mmCIF file of C-alpha atoms in Angstrom:
data_model
loop_
_atom_site.group_PDB
_atom_site.id
_atom_site.type_symbol
_atom_site.label_atom_id
_atom_site.label_comp_id
_atom_site.label_asym_id
_atom_site.label_seq_id
_atom_site.Cartn_x
_atom_site.Cartn_y
_atom_site.Cartn_z
ATOM 1 C CA UNK A 346 153.323 -43.828 112.902
ATOM 2 C CA UNK A 347 155.672 -46.466 114.167
ATOM 3 C CA UNK A 348 156.841 -47.873 110.986
ATOM 4 C CA UNK A 349 159.211 -50.930 110.278
ATOM 5 C CA UNK A 350 160.997 -50.982 107.167
ATOM 6 C CA UNK A 351 162.592 -54.197 106.152
ATOM 7 C CA UNK A 352 165.637 -53.599 103.800
ATOM 8 C CA UNK A 353 166.222 -49.917 105.179
ATOM 9 C CA UNK A 354 169.883 -50.427 104.480
ATOM 10 C CA UNK A 355 169.288 -51.203 100.601
ATOM 11 C CA UNK A 356 169.245 -48.626 97.700
ATOM 12 C CA UNK A 357 165.395 -47.735 97.870
ATOM 13 C CA UNK A 358 165.490 -48.619 101.657
ATOM 14 C CA UNK A 359 167.742 -45.632 102.495
ATOM 15 C CA UNK A 360 165.777 -43.172 100.787
ATOM 16 C CA UNK A 361 162.279 -44.436 102.318
ATOM 17 C CA UNK A 362 163.761 -44.281 105.998
ATOM 18 C CA UNK A 363 165.191 -40.874 105.140
ATOM 19 C CA UNK A 364 161.738 -39.590 104.059
ATOM 20 C CA UNK A 365 159.588 -41.145 106.348
ATOM 21 C CA UNK A 366 161.790 -40.082 109.545
ATOM 22 C CA UNK A 367 161.749 -36.609 108.000
ATOM 23 C CA UNK A 368 157.823 -36.718 107.692
ATOM 24 C CA UNK A 369 157.869 -37.523 111.568
ATOM 25 C CA UNK A 370 157.459 -41.095 111.545
ATOM 26 C CA UNK A 371 159.180 -43.389 114.253
ATOM 27 C CA UNK A 372 160.877 -45.637 111.960
ATOM 28 C CA UNK A 373 163.059 -48.736 112.624
ATOM 29 C CA UNK A 374 165.107 -50.376 109.928
ATOM 30 C CA UNK A 375 165.062 -54.087 110.036
ATOM 31 C CA UNK A 376 167.428 -55.898 107.902
ATOM 32 C CA UNK A 377 170.588 -58.124 107.850
ATOM 33 C CA UNK A 378 173.266 -55.241 107.776
ATOM 34 C CA UNK A 379 172.997 -51.670 108.671
ATOM 35 C CA UNK A 380 174.451 -48.887 110.711
ATOM 36 C CA UNK A 381 174.226 -50.110 114.536
ATOM 37 C CA UNK A 382 172.118 -47.783 116.626
ATOM 38 C CA UNK A 383 168.519 -47.228 117.963
ATOM 39 C CA UNK A 384 167.080 -47.243 114.688
ATOM 40 C CA UNK A 385 168.402 -50.323 113.468
ATOM 41 C CA UNK A 386 167.721 -54.153 114.257
ATOM 42 C CA UNK A 387 169.373 -56.855 112.844
ATOM 43 C CA UNK A 388 166.877 -59.397 111.768
ATOM 44 C CA UNK A 389 166.967 -62.405 109.624
ATOM 45 C CA UNK A 390 163.611 -62.317 107.620
ATOM 46 C CA UNK A 391 163.683 -65.986 106.674
ATOM 47 C CA UNK A 392 163.352 -66.777 110.417
ATOM 48 C CA UNK A 393 159.751 -66.368 111.040
ATOM 49 C CA UNK A 394 160.273 -66.419 114.785
ATOM 50 C CA UNK A 395 162.782 -63.494 114.688
ATOM 51 C CA UNK A 396 160.151 -61.680 112.528
ATOM 52 C CA UNK A 397 157.109 -61.868 114.724
ATOM 53 C CA UNK A 398 159.040 -61.236 117.913
ATOM 54 C CA UNK A 399 160.377 -57.899 116.676
ATOM 55 C CA UNK A 400 157.044 -57.096 115.371
ATOM 56 C CA UNK A 401 155.495 -57.474 118.818
ATOM 57 C CA UNK A 402 158.121 -55.295 120.659
ATOM 58 C CA UNK A 403 161.876 -55.193 121.168
ATOM 59 C CA UNK A 404 163.046 -54.586 125.056
ATOM 60 C CA UNK A 405 163.293 -50.726 125.481
ATOM 61 C CA UNK A 406 163.147 -49.851 121.752
ATOM 62 C CA UNK A 407 159.410 -50.074 120.838
ATOM 63 C CA UNK A 408 156.156 -52.162 121.706
ATOM 64 C CA UNK A 409 155.165 -53.014 118.488
ATOM 65 C CA UNK A 410 154.433 -51.255 115.066
ATOM 66 C CA UNK A 411 151.522 -49.246 113.220
ATOM 67 C CA UNK A 412 153.066 -50.000 109.886
ATOM 68 C CA UNK A 413 155.125 -52.308 107.766
ATOM 69 C CA UNK A 414 157.124 -51.459 104.582
ATOM 70 C CA UNK A 415 158.482 -54.429 103.220
ATOM 71 C CA UNK A 416 161.597 -53.742 100.826
ATOM 72 C CA UNK A 417 164.238 -56.550 101.799
ATOM 73 C CA UNK A 418 164.778 -59.064 99.096
ATOM 74 C CA UNK A 419 167.479 -60.489 96.751
ATOM 75 C CA UNK A 420 166.794 -57.514 94.226
ATOM 76 C CA UNK A 421 166.921 -58.758 90.723
ATOM 77 C CA UNK A 422 167.122 -61.761 88.690
ATOM 78 C CA UNK A 423 170.613 -63.611 88.362
ATOM 79 C CA UNK A 424 171.999 -62.335 91.567
ATOM 80 C CA UNK A 425 171.671 -65.595 92.991
ATOM 81 C CA UNK A 426 170.488 -69.194 91.766
ATOM 82 C CA UNK A 427 166.867 -69.289 90.724
ATOM 83 C CA UNK A 428 166.133 -71.863 93.873
ATOM 84 C CA UNK A 429 167.832 -69.574 96.099
ATOM 85 C CA UNK A 430 166.005 -66.482 94.960
ATOM 86 C CA UNK A 431 162.486 -68.164 95.223
ATOM 87 C CA UNK A 432 163.222 -69.338 98.807
ATOM 88 C CA UNK A 433 164.798 -66.389 100.168
ATOM 89 C CA UNK A 434 162.143 -63.815 98.668
ATOM 90 C CA UNK A 435 158.992 -65.938 99.056
ATOM 91 C CA UNK A 436 159.982 -67.160 102.587
ATOM 92 C CA UNK A 437 160.636 -63.519 103.793
ATOM 93 C CA UNK A 438 157.507 -62.107 102.374
ATOM 94 C CA UNK A 439 155.405 -64.839 103.895
ATOM 95 C CA UNK A 440 156.856 -64.359 107.246
ATOM 96 C CA UNK A 441 156.689 -60.456 107.041
ATOM 97 C CA UNK A 442 153.195 -60.622 106.136
ATOM 98 C CA UNK A 443 151.967 -63.290 108.632
ATOM 99 C CA UNK A 444 154.088 -62.021 111.381
ATOM 100 C CA UNK A 445 152.409 -58.685 110.599
ATOM 101 C CA UNK A 446 148.876 -60.061 110.972
ATOM 102 C CA UNK A 447 149.715 -61.822 114.074
ATOM 103 C CA UNK A 448 150.938 -58.737 115.640
ATOM 104 C CA UNK A 449 147.531 -56.809 114.653
ATOM 105 C CA UNK A 450 149.398 -54.609 112.239
ATOM 106 C CA UNK A 451 146.771 -53.504 109.435
ATOM 107 C CA UNK A 452 148.907 -51.529 107.051
ATOM 108 C CA UNK A 453 151.444 -52.784 105.041
ATOM 109 C CA UNK A 454 153.238 -51.560 101.852
ATOM 110 C CA UNK A 455 155.736 -53.721 100.076
ATOM 111 C CA UNK A 456 157.985 -53.625 96.981
ATOM 112 C CA UNK A 457 156.429 -55.590 94.131
ATOM 113 C CA UNK A 458 158.157 -55.157 90.720
ATOM 114 C CA UNK A 459 157.866 -53.923 87.135
ATOM 115 C CA UNK A 460 158.877 -57.318 86.126
ATOM 116 C CA UNK A 461 155.442 -58.799 86.575
ATOM 117 C CA UNK A 462 154.542 -56.664 83.692
ATOM 118 C CA UNK A 463 156.379 -58.998 81.167
ATOM 119 C CA UNK A 464 159.900 -57.864 81.254
ATOM 120 C CA UNK A 465 162.137 -58.089 79.537
ATOM 121 C CA UNK A 466 159.648 -57.877 76.941
ATOM 122 C CA UNK A 467 161.255 -60.565 74.251
ATOM 123 C CA UNK A 468 157.266 -60.769 73.584
ATOM 124 C CA UNK A 469 155.702 -57.492 72.897
ATOM 125 C CA UNK A 470 153.682 -55.883 75.472
ATOM 126 C CA UNK A 471 150.136 -56.080 74.893
ATOM 127 C CA UNK A 472 149.932 -52.287 74.504
ATOM 128 C CA UNK A 473 151.649 -49.042 75.276
ATOM 129 C CA UNK A 474 152.026 -47.448 78.069
ATOM 130 C CA UNK A 475 151.446 -50.684 79.898
ATOM 131 C CA UNK A 476 149.807 -50.655 83.370
ATOM 132 C CA UNK A 477 147.861 -52.757 85.973
ATOM 133 C CA UNK A 478 145.297 -53.727 83.739
ATOM 134 C CA UNK A 479 146.340 -56.972 82.173
ATOM 135 C CA UNK A 480 147.364 -60.194 84.040
ATOM 136 C CA UNK A 481 150.937 -60.630 85.212
ATOM 137 C CA UNK A 482 153.361 -62.069 82.682
ATOM 138 C CA UNK A 483 156.414 -63.365 84.857
ATOM 139 C CA UNK A 484 159.424 -64.187 82.785
ATOM 140 C CA UNK A 485 161.961 -65.111 85.370
ATOM 141 C CA UNK A 486 161.751 -66.891 89.047
ATOM 142 C CA UNK A 487 162.547 -63.480 90.770
ATOM 143 C CA UNK A 488 159.309 -62.363 88.869
ATOM 144 C CA UNK A 489 157.372 -65.138 89.345
ATOM 145 C CA UNK A 490 158.066 -64.738 92.952
ATOM 146 C CA UNK A 491 156.630 -61.302 92.690
ATOM 147 C CA UNK A 492 153.650 -62.424 91.156
ATOM 148 C CA UNK A 493 152.917 -64.917 93.747
ATOM 149 C CA UNK A 494 153.601 -62.399 96.470
ATOM 150 C CA UNK A 495 150.613 -60.408 94.877
ATOM 151 C CA UNK A 496 148.364 -63.355 94.784
ATOM 152 C CA UNK A 497 149.072 -64.095 98.580
ATOM 153 C CA UNK A 498 148.433 -60.534 99.463
ATOM 154 C CA UNK A 499 144.903 -61.000 97.447
ATOM 155 C CA UNK A 500 144.205 -64.110 99.718
ATOM 156 C CA UNK A 501 145.249 -62.481 103.033
ATOM 157 C CA UNK A 502 143.348 -59.260 102.518
ATOM 158 C CA UNK A 503 140.128 -61.570 101.827
ATOM 159 C CA UNK A 504 140.834 -63.405 105.215
ATOM 160 C CA UNK A 505 141.187 -60.430 106.943
ATOM 161 C CA UNK A 506 138.921 -57.395 105.732
ATOM 162 C CA UNK A 507 140.406 -54.980 107.812
ATOM 163 C CA UNK A 508 144.036 -55.649 106.314
ATOM 164 C CA UNK A 509 145.561 -53.183 103.598
ATOM 165 C CA UNK A 510 148.408 -54.194 101.684
ATOM 166 C CA UNK A 511 149.780 -52.240 98.603
ATOM 167 C CA UNK A 512 152.069 -53.534 96.324
ATOM 168 C CA UNK A 513 154.350 -50.954 94.741
ATOM 169 C CA UNK A 514 155.539 -52.102 91.159
ATOM 170 C CA UNK A 515 158.884 -50.151 91.158
ATOM 171 C CA UNK A 516 160.855 -49.790 88.041
ATOM 172 C CA UNK A 517 164.672 -49.455 88.040
ATOM 173 C CA UNK A 518 165.630 -47.779 91.106
ATOM 174 C CA UNK A 519 168.230 -44.945 90.328
ATOM 175 C CA UNK A 520 170.284 -42.399 92.679
ATOM 176 C CA UNK A 521 171.407 -39.197 91.248
ATOM 177 C CA UNK A 522 174.870 -40.314 90.840
ATOM 178 C CA UNK A 523 173.629 -43.145 88.254
ATOM 179 C CA UNK A 524 172.457 -40.339 86.167
ATOM 180 C CA UNK A 525 175.675 -39.877 84.365
ATOM 181 C CA UNK A 526 175.460 -42.958 82.709
ATOM 182 C CA UNK A 527 171.865 -42.054 80.805
ATOM 183 C CA UNK A 528 173.342 -40.336 77.851
ATOM 184 C CA UNK A 529 175.025 -43.429 76.861
ATOM 185 C CA UNK A 530 171.808 -45.224 76.568
ATOM 186 C CA UNK A 531 171.009 -43.140 73.430
ATOM 187 C CA UNK A 532 173.356 -45.071 71.337
ATOM 188 C CA UNK A 533 171.055 -48.077 71.145
ATOM 189 C CA UNK A 534 167.251 -47.791 71.613
ATOM 190 C CA UNK A 535 167.486 -51.709 72.234
ATOM 191 C CA UNK A 536 169.766 -51.311 75.152
ATOM 192 C CA UNK A 537 166.974 -50.512 77.546
ATOM 193 C CA UNK A 538 164.024 -51.759 75.932
ATOM 194 C CA UNK A 539 163.935 -54.294 78.412
ATOM 195 C CA UNK A 540 161.928 -52.182 80.760
ATOM 196 C CA UNK A 541 160.409 -49.785 78.403
ATOM 197 C CA UNK A 542 163.026 -47.325 79.244
ATOM 198 C CA UNK A 543 161.765 -46.799 82.309
ATOM 199 C CA UNK A 544 163.434 -46.075 85.857
ATOM 200 C CA UNK A 545 162.302 -44.527 89.111
ATOM 201 C CA UNK A 546 164.559 -42.078 91.248
ATOM 202 C CA UNK A 547 164.833 -43.455 94.803
ATOM 203 C CA UNK A 548 163.523 -40.303 96.392
ATOM 204 C CA UNK A 549 160.203 -40.443 94.327
ATOM 205 C CA UNK A 550 160.095 -44.089 95.261
ATOM 206 C CA UNK A 551 159.940 -42.691 98.909
ATOM 207 C CA UNK A 552 157.424 -40.612 98.081
ATOM 208 C CA UNK A 553 155.146 -43.568 96.899
ATOM 209 C CA UNK A 554 155.714 -45.340 99.691
ATOM 210 C CA UNK A 555 154.807 -42.469 102.137
ATOM 211 C CA UNK A 556 151.570 -41.928 99.665
ATOM 212 C CA UNK A 557 150.918 -45.546 100.057
ATOM 213 C CA UNK A 558 150.941 -45.389 103.861
ATOM 214 C CA UNK A 559 148.731 -42.341 104.013
ATOM 215 C CA UNK A 560 146.168 -43.502 101.308
ATOM 216 C CA UNK A 561 146.246 -47.217 101.564
ATOM 217 C CA UNK A 562 142.701 -48.581 102.024
ATOM 218 C CA UNK A 563 141.585 -52.069 103.409
ATOM 219 C CA UNK A 564 142.507 -54.880 100.553
ATOM 220 C CA UNK A 565 144.882 -55.179 98.227
ATOM 221 C CA UNK A 566 146.056 -52.645 95.192
ATOM 222 C CA UNK A 567 149.049 -52.868 93.017
ATOM 223 C CA UNK A 568 150.618 -49.709 91.463
ATOM 224 C CA UNK A 569 153.313 -49.162 89.109
ATOM 225 C CA UNK A 570 155.619 -46.516 90.376
ATOM 226 C CA UNK A 571 158.024 -45.071 87.784
ATOM 227 C CA UNK A 572 159.617 -41.530 87.018
ATOM 228 C CA UNK A 573 157.395 -39.594 84.797
ATOM 229 C CA UNK A 574 159.871 -39.963 81.831
ATOM 230 C CA UNK A 575 162.013 -42.467 80.243
ATOM 231 C CA UNK A 576 166.090 -42.683 80.454
ATOM 232 C CA UNK A 577 166.190 -41.584 76.869
ATOM 233 C CA UNK A 578 166.441 -38.267 75.069
ATOM 234 C CA UNK A 579 164.296 -39.652 72.185
ATOM 235 C CA UNK A 580 160.699 -39.224 71.899
ATOM 236 C CA UNK A 581 158.493 -41.878 73.658
ATOM 237 C CA UNK A 582 156.489 -42.288 70.222
ATOM 238 C CA UNK A 583 159.722 -43.137 68.228
ATOM 239 C CA UNK A 584 161.188 -45.553 70.580
ATOM 240 C CA UNK A 585 157.553 -47.449 70.690
ATOM 241 C CA UNK A 586 157.253 -47.300 66.844
ATOM 242 C CA UNK A 587 160.967 -48.532 66.145
ATOM 243 C CA UNK A 588 161.269 -51.115 68.841
ATOM 244 C CA UNK A 589 157.507 -52.328 69.325
ATOM 245 C CA UNK A 590 155.846 -51.765 65.787
ATOM 246 C CA UNK A 591 153.206 -54.117 66.354
ATOM 247 C CA UNK A 592 152.207 -53.121 69.849
ATOM 248 C CA UNK A 593 149.223 -50.850 69.923
ATOM 249 C CA UNK A 594 150.139 -47.267 71.416
ATOM 250 C CA UNK A 595 146.819 -46.496 73.148
ATOM 251 C CA UNK A 596 147.107 -42.913 74.151
ATOM 252 C CA UNK A 597 148.753 -39.983 72.688
ATOM 253 C CA UNK A 598 152.386 -39.831 74.359
ATOM 254 C CA UNK A 599 154.015 -36.596 75.673
ATOM 255 C CA UNK A 600 157.513 -35.979 74.345
ATOM 256 C CA UNK A 601 159.403 -38.236 76.954
ATOM 257 C CA UNK A 602 156.364 -39.574 78.835
ATOM 258 C CA UNK A 603 156.997 -42.975 80.646
ATOM 259 C CA UNK A 604 155.667 -45.927 78.866
ATOM 260 C CA UNK A 605 155.056 -47.580 82.444
ATOM 261 C CA UNK A 606 151.813 -45.814 83.052
ATOM 262 C CA UNK A 607 151.687 -44.016 86.574
ATOM 263 C CA UNK A 608 148.293 -42.971 86.013
ATOM 264 C CA UNK A 609 146.690 -45.054 88.883
ATOM 265 C CA UNK A 610 149.245 -44.100 91.073
ATOM 266 C CA UNK A 611 148.616 -40.583 90.680
ATOM 267 C CA UNK A 612 144.852 -40.807 90.633
ATOM 268 C CA UNK A 613 144.614 -43.209 93.815
ATOM 269 C CA UNK A 614 147.761 -42.398 95.934
ATOM 270 C CA UNK A 615 148.360 -38.825 94.793
ATOM 271 C CA UNK A 616 151.761 -39.828 93.508
ATOM 272 C CA UNK A 617 153.580 -37.102 91.878
ATOM 273 C CA UNK A 618 157.197 -37.431 90.935
ATOM 274 C CA UNK A 619 159.385 -34.736 91.547
ATOM 275 C CA UNK A 620 162.951 -35.731 89.923
ATOM 276 C CA UNK A 621 164.308 -36.354 86.653
ATOM 277 C CA UNK A 622 167.776 -37.308 85.358
ATOM 278 C CA UNK A 623 167.331 -34.361 82.782
ATOM 279 C CA UNK A 624 167.636 -32.046 85.528
ATOM 280 C CA UNK A 625 171.033 -33.639 86.866
ATOM 281 C CA UNK A 626 174.214 -32.092 86.259
ATOM 282 C CA UNK A 627 177.270 -33.880 87.265
ATOM 283 C CA UNK A 628 179.436 -30.589 88.066
ATOM 284 C CA UNK A 629 177.084 -29.615 90.720
ATOM 285 C CA UNK A 630 176.959 -30.971 94.229
ATOM 286 C CA UNK A 631 173.401 -31.667 93.962
ATOM 287 C CA UNK A 632 170.915 -32.191 91.172
ATOM 288 C CA UNK A 633 168.386 -29.398 90.635
ATOM 289 C CA UNK A 634 164.561 -30.074 91.158
ATOM 290 C CA UNK A 635 161.906 -30.097 88.579
#
């Protein structure tokens, strides 16, 4: 497919652009910054005119896209004033969704967020592992925007029954070089309780995007996307018992099983995480595979 990736210069975006390109898709990175060249176009996503223009075609580079992967955003709470985060992220996502519709693009995959699950869990989760079945619990402006984006996607797909929008609720994105810090988390179980000790290897995040492009169907669906394990050496059951003793544990947990349930993504998208920090050895030039 001809695929536009917004935010393709970012941490997750680089992995997504690489994977989709390796799979044979014709990928264009739409971002404010990036390596100049045939596959990069500078776009201000807050400017609707720029977005719809580039979706419709760009001189001798392309005549439109088959799908859009929208990753561009201020990526976390606290990086900008709340009002700036709301304005930037909400406006950019509306522009991308609406411009795609105007351009006749029927497949959109975008970065929602684990934060809609109730992070930083100062209030206990309703149950463990958390999943997509309970109502959103945004606790920050950043998360509120992610929730509103999902609500917007629900209505846009209602307006257009042929439109497919898939929201991927990514966990904390990590690259292999980040794994050197993981053993230090063991000293305090509460240090990473804010997202139930979850993470997502950027390469597995890219796999989820690829699967969503392949398997997305008309309508809106949201999926939690996390690695299969936690960031901790301790067992998942012991972490839940110590930090969230009042939260019901609704299934028997594997030794290091993620507490951000990826069962829905496995079932409907065929998502299958391939990478774990436990196989990373800093003395090697590349991590080993599962």
